mmCIF file of C-alpha atoms in Angstrom:
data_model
loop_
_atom_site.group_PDB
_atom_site.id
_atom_site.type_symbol
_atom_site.label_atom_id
_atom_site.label_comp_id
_atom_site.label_asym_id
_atom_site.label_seq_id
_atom_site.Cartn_x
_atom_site.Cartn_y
_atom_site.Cartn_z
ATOM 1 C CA UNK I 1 -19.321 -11.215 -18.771
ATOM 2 C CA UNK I 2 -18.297 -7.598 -18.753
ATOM 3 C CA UNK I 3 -17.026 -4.899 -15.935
ATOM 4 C CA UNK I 4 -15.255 -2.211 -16.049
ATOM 5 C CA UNK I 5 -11.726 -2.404 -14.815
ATOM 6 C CA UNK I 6 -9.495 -0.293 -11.660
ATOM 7 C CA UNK I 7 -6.100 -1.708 -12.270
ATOM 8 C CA UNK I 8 -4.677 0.152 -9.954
ATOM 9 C CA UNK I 9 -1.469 1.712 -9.564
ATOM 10 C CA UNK I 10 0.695 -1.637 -8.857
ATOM 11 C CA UNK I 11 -0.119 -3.494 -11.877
ATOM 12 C CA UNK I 12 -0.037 -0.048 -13.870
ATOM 13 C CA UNK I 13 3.485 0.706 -13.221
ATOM 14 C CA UNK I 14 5.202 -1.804 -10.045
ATOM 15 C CA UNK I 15 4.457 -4.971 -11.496
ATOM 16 C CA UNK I 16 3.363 -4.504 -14.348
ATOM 17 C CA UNK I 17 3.601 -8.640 -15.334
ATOM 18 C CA UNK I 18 0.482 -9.043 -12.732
ATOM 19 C CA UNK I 19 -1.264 -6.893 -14.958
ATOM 20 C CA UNK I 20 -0.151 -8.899 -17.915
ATOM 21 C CA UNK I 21 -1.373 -11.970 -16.191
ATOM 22 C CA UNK I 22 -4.930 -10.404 -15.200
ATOM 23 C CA UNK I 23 -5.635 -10.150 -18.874
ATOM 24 C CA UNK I 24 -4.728 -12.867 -20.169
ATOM 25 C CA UNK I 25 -6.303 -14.828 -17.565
ATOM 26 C CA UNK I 26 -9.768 -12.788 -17.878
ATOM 27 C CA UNK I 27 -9.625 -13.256 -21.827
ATOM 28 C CA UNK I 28 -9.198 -17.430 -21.678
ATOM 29 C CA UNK I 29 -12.161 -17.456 -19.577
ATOM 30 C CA UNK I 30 -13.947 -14.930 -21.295
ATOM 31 C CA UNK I 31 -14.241 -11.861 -19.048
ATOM 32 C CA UNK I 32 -14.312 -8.636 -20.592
ATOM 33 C CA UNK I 33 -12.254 -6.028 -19.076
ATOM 34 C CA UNK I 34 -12.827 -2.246 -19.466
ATOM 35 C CA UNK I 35 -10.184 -0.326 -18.164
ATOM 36 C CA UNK I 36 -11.619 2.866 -16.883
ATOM 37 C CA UNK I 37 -10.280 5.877 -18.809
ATOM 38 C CA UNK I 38 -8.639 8.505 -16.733
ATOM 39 C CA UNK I 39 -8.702 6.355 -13.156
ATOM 40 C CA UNK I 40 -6.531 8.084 -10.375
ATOM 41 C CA UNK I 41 -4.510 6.295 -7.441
ATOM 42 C CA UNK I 42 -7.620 5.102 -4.916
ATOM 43 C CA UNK I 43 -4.986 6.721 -2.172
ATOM 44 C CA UNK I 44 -3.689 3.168 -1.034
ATOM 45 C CA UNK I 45 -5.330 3.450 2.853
ATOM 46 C CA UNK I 46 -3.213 6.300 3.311
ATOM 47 C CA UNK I 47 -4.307 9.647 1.603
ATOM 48 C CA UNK I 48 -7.339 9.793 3.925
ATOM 49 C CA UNK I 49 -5.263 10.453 6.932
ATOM 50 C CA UNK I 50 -3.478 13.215 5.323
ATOM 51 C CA UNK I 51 -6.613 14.572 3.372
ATOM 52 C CA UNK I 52 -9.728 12.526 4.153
ATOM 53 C CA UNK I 53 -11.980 14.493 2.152
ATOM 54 C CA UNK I 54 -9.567 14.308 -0.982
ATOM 55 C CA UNK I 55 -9.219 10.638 -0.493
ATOM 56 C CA UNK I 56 -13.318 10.491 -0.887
ATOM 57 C CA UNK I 57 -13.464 13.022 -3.558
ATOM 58 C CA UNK I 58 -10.334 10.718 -5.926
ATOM 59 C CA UNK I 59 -12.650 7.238 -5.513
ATOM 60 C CA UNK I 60 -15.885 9.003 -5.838
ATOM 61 C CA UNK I 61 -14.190 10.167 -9.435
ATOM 62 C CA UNK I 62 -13.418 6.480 -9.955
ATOM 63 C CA UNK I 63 -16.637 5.497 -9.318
ATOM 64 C CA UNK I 64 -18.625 7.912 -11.567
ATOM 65 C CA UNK I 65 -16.072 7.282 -14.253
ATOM 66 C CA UNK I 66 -17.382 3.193 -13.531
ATOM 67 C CA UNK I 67 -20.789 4.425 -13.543
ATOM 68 C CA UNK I 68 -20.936 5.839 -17.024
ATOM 69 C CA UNK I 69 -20.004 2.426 -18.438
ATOM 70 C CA UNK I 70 -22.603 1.267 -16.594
ATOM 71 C CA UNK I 71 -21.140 -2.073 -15.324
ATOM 72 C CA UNK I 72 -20.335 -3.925 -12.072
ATOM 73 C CA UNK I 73 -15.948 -2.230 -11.001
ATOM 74 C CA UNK I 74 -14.227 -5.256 -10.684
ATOM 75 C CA UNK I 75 -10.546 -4.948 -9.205
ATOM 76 C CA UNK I 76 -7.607 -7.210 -8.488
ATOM 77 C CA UNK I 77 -6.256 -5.479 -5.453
ATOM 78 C CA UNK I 78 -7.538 -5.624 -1.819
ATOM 79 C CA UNK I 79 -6.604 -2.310 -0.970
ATOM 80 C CA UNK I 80 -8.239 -0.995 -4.070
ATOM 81 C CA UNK I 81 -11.317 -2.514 -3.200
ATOM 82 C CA UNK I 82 -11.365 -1.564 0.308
ATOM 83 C CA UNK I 83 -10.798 2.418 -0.621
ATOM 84 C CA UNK I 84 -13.281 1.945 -3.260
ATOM 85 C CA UNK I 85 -15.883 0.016 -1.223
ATOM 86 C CA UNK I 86 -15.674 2.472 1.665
ATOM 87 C CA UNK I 87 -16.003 5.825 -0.346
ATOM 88 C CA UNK I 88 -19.271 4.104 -1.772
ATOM 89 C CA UNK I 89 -20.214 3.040 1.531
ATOM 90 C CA UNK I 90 -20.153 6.422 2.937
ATOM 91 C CA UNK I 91 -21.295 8.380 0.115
ATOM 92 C CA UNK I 92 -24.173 6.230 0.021
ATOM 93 C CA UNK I 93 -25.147 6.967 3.701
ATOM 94 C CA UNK I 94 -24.469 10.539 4.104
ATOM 95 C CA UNK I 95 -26.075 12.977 1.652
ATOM 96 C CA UNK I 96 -24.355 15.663 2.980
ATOM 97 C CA UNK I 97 -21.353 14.294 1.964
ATOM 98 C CA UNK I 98 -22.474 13.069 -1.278
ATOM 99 C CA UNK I 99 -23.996 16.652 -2.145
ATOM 100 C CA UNK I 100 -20.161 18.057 -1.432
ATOM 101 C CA UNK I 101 -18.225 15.763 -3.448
ATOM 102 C CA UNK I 102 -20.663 15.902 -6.313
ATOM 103 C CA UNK I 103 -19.627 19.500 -6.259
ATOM 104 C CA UNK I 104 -16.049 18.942 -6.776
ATOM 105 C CA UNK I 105 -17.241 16.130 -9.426
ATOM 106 C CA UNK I 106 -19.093 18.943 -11.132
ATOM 107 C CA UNK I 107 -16.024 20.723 -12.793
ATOM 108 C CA UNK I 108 -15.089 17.497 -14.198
ATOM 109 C CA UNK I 109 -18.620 17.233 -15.248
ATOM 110 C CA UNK I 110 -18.980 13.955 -13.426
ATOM 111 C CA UNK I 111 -21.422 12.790 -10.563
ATOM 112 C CA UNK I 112 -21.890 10.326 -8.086
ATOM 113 C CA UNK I 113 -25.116 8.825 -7.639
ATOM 114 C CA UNK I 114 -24.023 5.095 -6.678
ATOM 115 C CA UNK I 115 -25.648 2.907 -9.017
ATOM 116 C CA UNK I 116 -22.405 0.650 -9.206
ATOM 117 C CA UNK I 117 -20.780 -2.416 -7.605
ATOM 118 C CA UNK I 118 -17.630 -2.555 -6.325
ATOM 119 C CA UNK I 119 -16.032 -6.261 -6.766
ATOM 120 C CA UNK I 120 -13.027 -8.177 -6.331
ATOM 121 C CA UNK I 121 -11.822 -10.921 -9.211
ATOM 122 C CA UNK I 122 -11.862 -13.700 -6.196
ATOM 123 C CA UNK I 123 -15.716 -12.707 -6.042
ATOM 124 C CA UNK I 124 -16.491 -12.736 -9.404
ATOM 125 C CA UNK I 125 -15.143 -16.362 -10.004
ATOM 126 C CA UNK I 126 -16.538 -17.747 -6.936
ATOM 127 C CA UNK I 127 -20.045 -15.795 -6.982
ATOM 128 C CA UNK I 128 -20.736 -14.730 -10.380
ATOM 129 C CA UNK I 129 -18.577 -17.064 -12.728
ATOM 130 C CA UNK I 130 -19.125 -19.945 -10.781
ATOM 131 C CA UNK I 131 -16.586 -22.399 -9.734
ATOM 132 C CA UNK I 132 -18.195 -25.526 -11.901
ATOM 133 C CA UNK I 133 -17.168 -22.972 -15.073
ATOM 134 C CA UNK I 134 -13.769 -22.382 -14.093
ATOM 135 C CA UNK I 135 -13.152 -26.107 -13.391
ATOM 136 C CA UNK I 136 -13.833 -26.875 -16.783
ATOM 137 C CA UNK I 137 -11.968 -24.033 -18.067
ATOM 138 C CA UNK I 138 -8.394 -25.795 -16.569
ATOM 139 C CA UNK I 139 -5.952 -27.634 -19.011
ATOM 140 C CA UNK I 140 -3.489 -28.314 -16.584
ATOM 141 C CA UNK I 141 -4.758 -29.228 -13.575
ATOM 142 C CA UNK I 142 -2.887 -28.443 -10.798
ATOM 143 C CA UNK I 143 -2.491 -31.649 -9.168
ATOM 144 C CA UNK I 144 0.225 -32.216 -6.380
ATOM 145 C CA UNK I 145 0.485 -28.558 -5.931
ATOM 146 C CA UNK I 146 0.303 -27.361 -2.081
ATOM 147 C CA UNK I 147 -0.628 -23.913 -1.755
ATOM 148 C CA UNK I 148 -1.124 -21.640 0.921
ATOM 149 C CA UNK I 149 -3.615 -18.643 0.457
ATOM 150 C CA UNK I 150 -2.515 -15.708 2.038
ATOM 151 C CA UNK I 151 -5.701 -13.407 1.924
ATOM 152 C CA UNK I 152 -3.884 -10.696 3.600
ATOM 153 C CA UNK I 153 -5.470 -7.968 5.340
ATOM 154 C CA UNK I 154 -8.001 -5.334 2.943
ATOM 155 C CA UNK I 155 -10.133 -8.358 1.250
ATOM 156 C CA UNK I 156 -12.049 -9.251 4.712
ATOM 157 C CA UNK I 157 -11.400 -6.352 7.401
ATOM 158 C CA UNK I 158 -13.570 -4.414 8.063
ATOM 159 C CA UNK I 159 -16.307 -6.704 7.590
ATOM 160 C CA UNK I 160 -19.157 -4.251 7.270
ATOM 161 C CA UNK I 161 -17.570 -2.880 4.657
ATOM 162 C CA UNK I 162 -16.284 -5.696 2.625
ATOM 163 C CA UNK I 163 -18.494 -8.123 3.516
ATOM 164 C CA UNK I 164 -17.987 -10.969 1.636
ATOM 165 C CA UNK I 165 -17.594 -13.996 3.732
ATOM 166 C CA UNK I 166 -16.798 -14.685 7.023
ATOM 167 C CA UNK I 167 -14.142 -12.508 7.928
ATOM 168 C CA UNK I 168 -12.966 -14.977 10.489
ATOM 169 C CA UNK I 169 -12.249 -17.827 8.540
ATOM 170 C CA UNK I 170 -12.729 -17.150 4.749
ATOM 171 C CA UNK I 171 -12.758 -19.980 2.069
ATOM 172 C CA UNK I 172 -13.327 -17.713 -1.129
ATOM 173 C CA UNK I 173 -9.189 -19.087 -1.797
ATOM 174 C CA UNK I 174 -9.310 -22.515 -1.252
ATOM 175 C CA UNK I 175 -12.769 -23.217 -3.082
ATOM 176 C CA UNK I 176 -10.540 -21.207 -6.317
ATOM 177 C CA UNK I 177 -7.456 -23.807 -5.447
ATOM 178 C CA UNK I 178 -9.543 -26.532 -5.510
ATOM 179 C CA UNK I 179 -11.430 -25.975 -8.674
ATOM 180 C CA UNK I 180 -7.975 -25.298 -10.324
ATOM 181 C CA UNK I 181 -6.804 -29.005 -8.700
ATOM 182 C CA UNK I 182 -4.637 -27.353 -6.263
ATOM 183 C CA UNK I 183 -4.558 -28.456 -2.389
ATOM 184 C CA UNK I 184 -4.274 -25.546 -0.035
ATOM 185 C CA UNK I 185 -2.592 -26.287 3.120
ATOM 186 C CA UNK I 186 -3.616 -24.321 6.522
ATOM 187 C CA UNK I 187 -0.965 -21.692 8.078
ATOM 188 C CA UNK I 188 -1.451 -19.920 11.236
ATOM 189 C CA UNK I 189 -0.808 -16.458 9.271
ATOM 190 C CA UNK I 190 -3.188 -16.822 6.197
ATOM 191 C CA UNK I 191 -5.315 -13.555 7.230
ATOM 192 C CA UNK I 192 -2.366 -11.750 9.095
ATOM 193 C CA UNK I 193 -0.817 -8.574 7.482
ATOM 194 C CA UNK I 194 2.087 -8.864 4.785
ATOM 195 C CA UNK I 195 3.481 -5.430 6.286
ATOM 196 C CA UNK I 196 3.130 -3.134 2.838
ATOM 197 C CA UNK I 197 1.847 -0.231 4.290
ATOM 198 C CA UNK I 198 4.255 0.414 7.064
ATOM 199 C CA UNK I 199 7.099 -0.395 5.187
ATOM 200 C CA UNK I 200 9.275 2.861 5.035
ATOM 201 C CA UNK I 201 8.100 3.913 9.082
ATOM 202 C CA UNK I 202 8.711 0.482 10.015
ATOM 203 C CA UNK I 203 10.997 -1.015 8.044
ATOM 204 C CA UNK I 204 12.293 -3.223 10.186
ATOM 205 C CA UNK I 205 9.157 -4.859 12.138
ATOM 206 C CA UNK I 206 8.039 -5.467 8.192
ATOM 207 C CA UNK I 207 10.862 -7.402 7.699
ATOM 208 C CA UNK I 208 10.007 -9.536 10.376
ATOM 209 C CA UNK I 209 6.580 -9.581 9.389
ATOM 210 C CA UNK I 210 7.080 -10.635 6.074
ATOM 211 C CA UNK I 211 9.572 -13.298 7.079
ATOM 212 C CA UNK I 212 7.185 -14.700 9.323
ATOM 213 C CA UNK I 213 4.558 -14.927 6.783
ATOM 214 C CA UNK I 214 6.542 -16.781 4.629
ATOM 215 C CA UNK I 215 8.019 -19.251 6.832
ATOM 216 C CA UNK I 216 4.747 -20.373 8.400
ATOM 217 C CA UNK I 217 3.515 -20.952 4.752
ATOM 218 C CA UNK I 218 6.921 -22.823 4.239
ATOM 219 C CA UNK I 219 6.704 -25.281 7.573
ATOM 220 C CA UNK I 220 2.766 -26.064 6.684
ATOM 221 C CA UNK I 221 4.185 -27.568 3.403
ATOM 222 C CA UNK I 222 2.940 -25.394 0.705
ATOM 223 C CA UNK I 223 5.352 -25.141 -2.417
ATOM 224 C CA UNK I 224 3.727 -21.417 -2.993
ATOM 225 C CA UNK I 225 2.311 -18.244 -0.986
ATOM 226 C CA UNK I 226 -0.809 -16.994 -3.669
ATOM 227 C CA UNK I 227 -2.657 -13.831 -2.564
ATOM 228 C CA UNK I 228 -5.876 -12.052 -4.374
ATOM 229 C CA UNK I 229 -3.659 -8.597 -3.590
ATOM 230 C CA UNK I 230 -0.570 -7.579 -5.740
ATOM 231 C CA UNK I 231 0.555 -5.205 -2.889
ATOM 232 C CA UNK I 232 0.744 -8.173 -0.661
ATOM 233 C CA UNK I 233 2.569 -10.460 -3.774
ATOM 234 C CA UNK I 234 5.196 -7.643 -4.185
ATOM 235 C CA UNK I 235 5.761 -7.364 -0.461
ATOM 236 C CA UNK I 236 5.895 -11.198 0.589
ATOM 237 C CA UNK I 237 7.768 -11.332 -3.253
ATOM 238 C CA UNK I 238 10.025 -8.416 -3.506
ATOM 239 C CA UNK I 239 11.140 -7.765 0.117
ATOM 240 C CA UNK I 240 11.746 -11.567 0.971
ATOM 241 C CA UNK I 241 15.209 -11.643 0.148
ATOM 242 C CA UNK I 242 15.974 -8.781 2.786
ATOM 243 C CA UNK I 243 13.603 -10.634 5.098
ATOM 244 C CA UNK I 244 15.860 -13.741 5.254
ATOM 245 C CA UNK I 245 18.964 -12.258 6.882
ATOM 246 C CA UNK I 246 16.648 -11.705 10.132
ATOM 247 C CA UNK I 247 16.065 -15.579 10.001
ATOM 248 C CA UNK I 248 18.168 -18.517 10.574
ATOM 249 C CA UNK I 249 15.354 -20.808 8.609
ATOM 250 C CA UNK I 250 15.524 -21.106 5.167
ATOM 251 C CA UNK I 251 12.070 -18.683 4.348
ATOM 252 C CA UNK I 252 12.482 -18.784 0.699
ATOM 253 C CA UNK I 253 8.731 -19.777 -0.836
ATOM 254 C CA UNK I 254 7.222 -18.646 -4.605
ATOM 255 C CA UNK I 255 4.529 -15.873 -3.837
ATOM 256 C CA UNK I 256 1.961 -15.812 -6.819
ATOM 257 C CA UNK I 257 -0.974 -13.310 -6.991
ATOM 258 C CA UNK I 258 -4.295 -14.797 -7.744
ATOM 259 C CA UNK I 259 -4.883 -14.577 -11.577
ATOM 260 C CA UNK I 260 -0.975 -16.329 -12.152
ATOM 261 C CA UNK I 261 -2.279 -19.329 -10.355
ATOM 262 C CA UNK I 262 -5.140 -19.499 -12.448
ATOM 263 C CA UNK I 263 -2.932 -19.117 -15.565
ATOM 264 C CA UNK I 264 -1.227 -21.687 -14.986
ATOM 265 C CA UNK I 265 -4.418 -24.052 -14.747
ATOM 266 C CA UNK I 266 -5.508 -22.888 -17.926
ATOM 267 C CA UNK I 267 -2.103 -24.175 -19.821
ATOM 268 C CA UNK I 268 -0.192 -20.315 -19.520
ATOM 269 C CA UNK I 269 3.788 -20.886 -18.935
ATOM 270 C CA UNK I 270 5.939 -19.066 -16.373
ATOM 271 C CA UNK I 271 6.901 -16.189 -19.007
ATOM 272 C CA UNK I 272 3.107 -15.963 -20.521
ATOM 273 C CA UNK I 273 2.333 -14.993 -17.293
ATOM 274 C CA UNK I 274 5.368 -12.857 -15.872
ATOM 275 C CA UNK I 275 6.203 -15.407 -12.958
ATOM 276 C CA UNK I 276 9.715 -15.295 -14.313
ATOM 277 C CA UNK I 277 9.925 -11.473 -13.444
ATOM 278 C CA UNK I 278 9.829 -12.498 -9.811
ATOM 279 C CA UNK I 279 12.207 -11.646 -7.163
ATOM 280 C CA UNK I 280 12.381 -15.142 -5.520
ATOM 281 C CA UNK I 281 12.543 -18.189 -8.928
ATOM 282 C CA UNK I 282 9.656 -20.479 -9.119
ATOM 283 C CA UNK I 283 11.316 -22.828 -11.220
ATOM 284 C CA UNK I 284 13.113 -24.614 -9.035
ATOM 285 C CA UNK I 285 9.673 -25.532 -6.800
ATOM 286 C CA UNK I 286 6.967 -25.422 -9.411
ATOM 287 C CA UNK I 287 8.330 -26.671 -12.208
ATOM 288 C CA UNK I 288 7.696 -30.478 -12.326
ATOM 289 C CA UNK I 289 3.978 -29.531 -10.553
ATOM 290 C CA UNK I 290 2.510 -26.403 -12.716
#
């Protein structure tokens, strides 16, 4: 299996040990990874409402740069996808639009004529891998393990334009879990926001937020928070500590992107896959489970 690859700016520079992870994890299981040469920032849901034609133009760049390797764009970020899903989307239903962009594309001698998919690494296992393969693809299964899957907000909303599964209650995450011998638990704030994008405006409500995410993964009994999004592992990860002095209640959980679970099914340790690199320690939860 081959795609071409949109890191993304978070695993490029932020956290750069969830990029580690991604490869490793796509190599064991034999998924071939081309990075795109020369990808630019998708504009992280917020260039459009400074420069909305801009924002289209950028992804409409990435997308012609994933359509002369002629293979499905597979990404590991939610917001990625999202920005990269909607530019197709609306490219694809307004010539106009299409015609003006292609312009722009034209001095880079690129254009956009939307022959590629935009996809998500959750949706490749569960769709085009198949979750039968990956089963048999874990040395370690992860037995005893409580998770709870925090989708987050990009990889289901809005649903006409990501479109997966049903936005309302999505199981992509706990079908993954499973196969990997995991048991995800049910929180009242799996699809609710982790608060990255409002951060610096609202730094304070985020707090909150986060806090509250965490601690209603922490009372259903999980021993980890994993998330398909590496903006929403850095913010449930990174700004937890901070969180905590809102909150009486101990908050403190493990929050794991996607492709470090699965690394640890397939017999990767802590350091093989950067968990040690983490603002709040794993060890002291997962280390007599994964």
């Amino acid at each position: 299996m081959k795609y071409s690859f949109f890191p993304g700016c978070t695993l490029e520079a932020a956290a750069e040990e969830l990029m580690i992870s991604t490869k490793k994890v796509a190599k064991a299981l034999g998924i071939e990874l081309v990075e795109l040469d020369g990808w630019t920032c998708c504009g992280a849901s917020h260039l459009q409402d400074v420069d909305d034609f801009k924002a289209v133009s950028i992804n409409a760049r990435n997308l012609a740069l994933a359509e002369k390797l002629n293979r499905p764009l597979l990404t590991v970020c939610n917001t990625c996808t999202l920005m990269l899903r909607t530019t197709k989307q609306r490219l694809d239903e307004d010539e106009e639009l299409k015609e003006k962009v292609n312009k722009v594309l034209d001095e880079a001698g690129l254009k956009y004529t939307g022959s590629v998919e935009v996809t998500h690494l959750l949706w490749v296992l569960v769709k085009d891998y198949g979750l039968d393969k990956l089963k048999k693809k874990v040395k370690k299964p992860l037995k005893g393990l409580k998770v709870a899957n925090f989708y987050g907000c990009h990889i289901v909303r809005p649903p006409e334009i990501m479109g997966f599964e049903n936005y309302l209650n999505p199981r992509s995450m706990e079908m993954v879990a499973e196969a990997l011998g995991a048991e995800s638990v049910d929180f009242d704030r799996r699809l609710s926001c982790c608060g990255f994008h409002a951060v610096f405006p609202a730094e304070k409500e985020v707090l909150k937020i986060t806090g509250i995410d965490c601690l209603s993964a922490k009372k259903a009994g999980a021993h980890c928070v994993v998330t398909p999004c590496p903006l929403c592992q850095m913010q449930l990860d990174m700004y937890q500590p901070d969180s905590q002095k809102s909150f009486t209640e101990d908050i403190t959980i493990p929050v794991l992107h996607l492709p470090q679970l699965i690394g640890l099914a397939l017999g990767f340790n802590f350091e093989e896959l950067g968990i040690n690199r983490h603002i709040v320690d794993a060890n002291p939860v997962l280390i007599n489970i994964a």
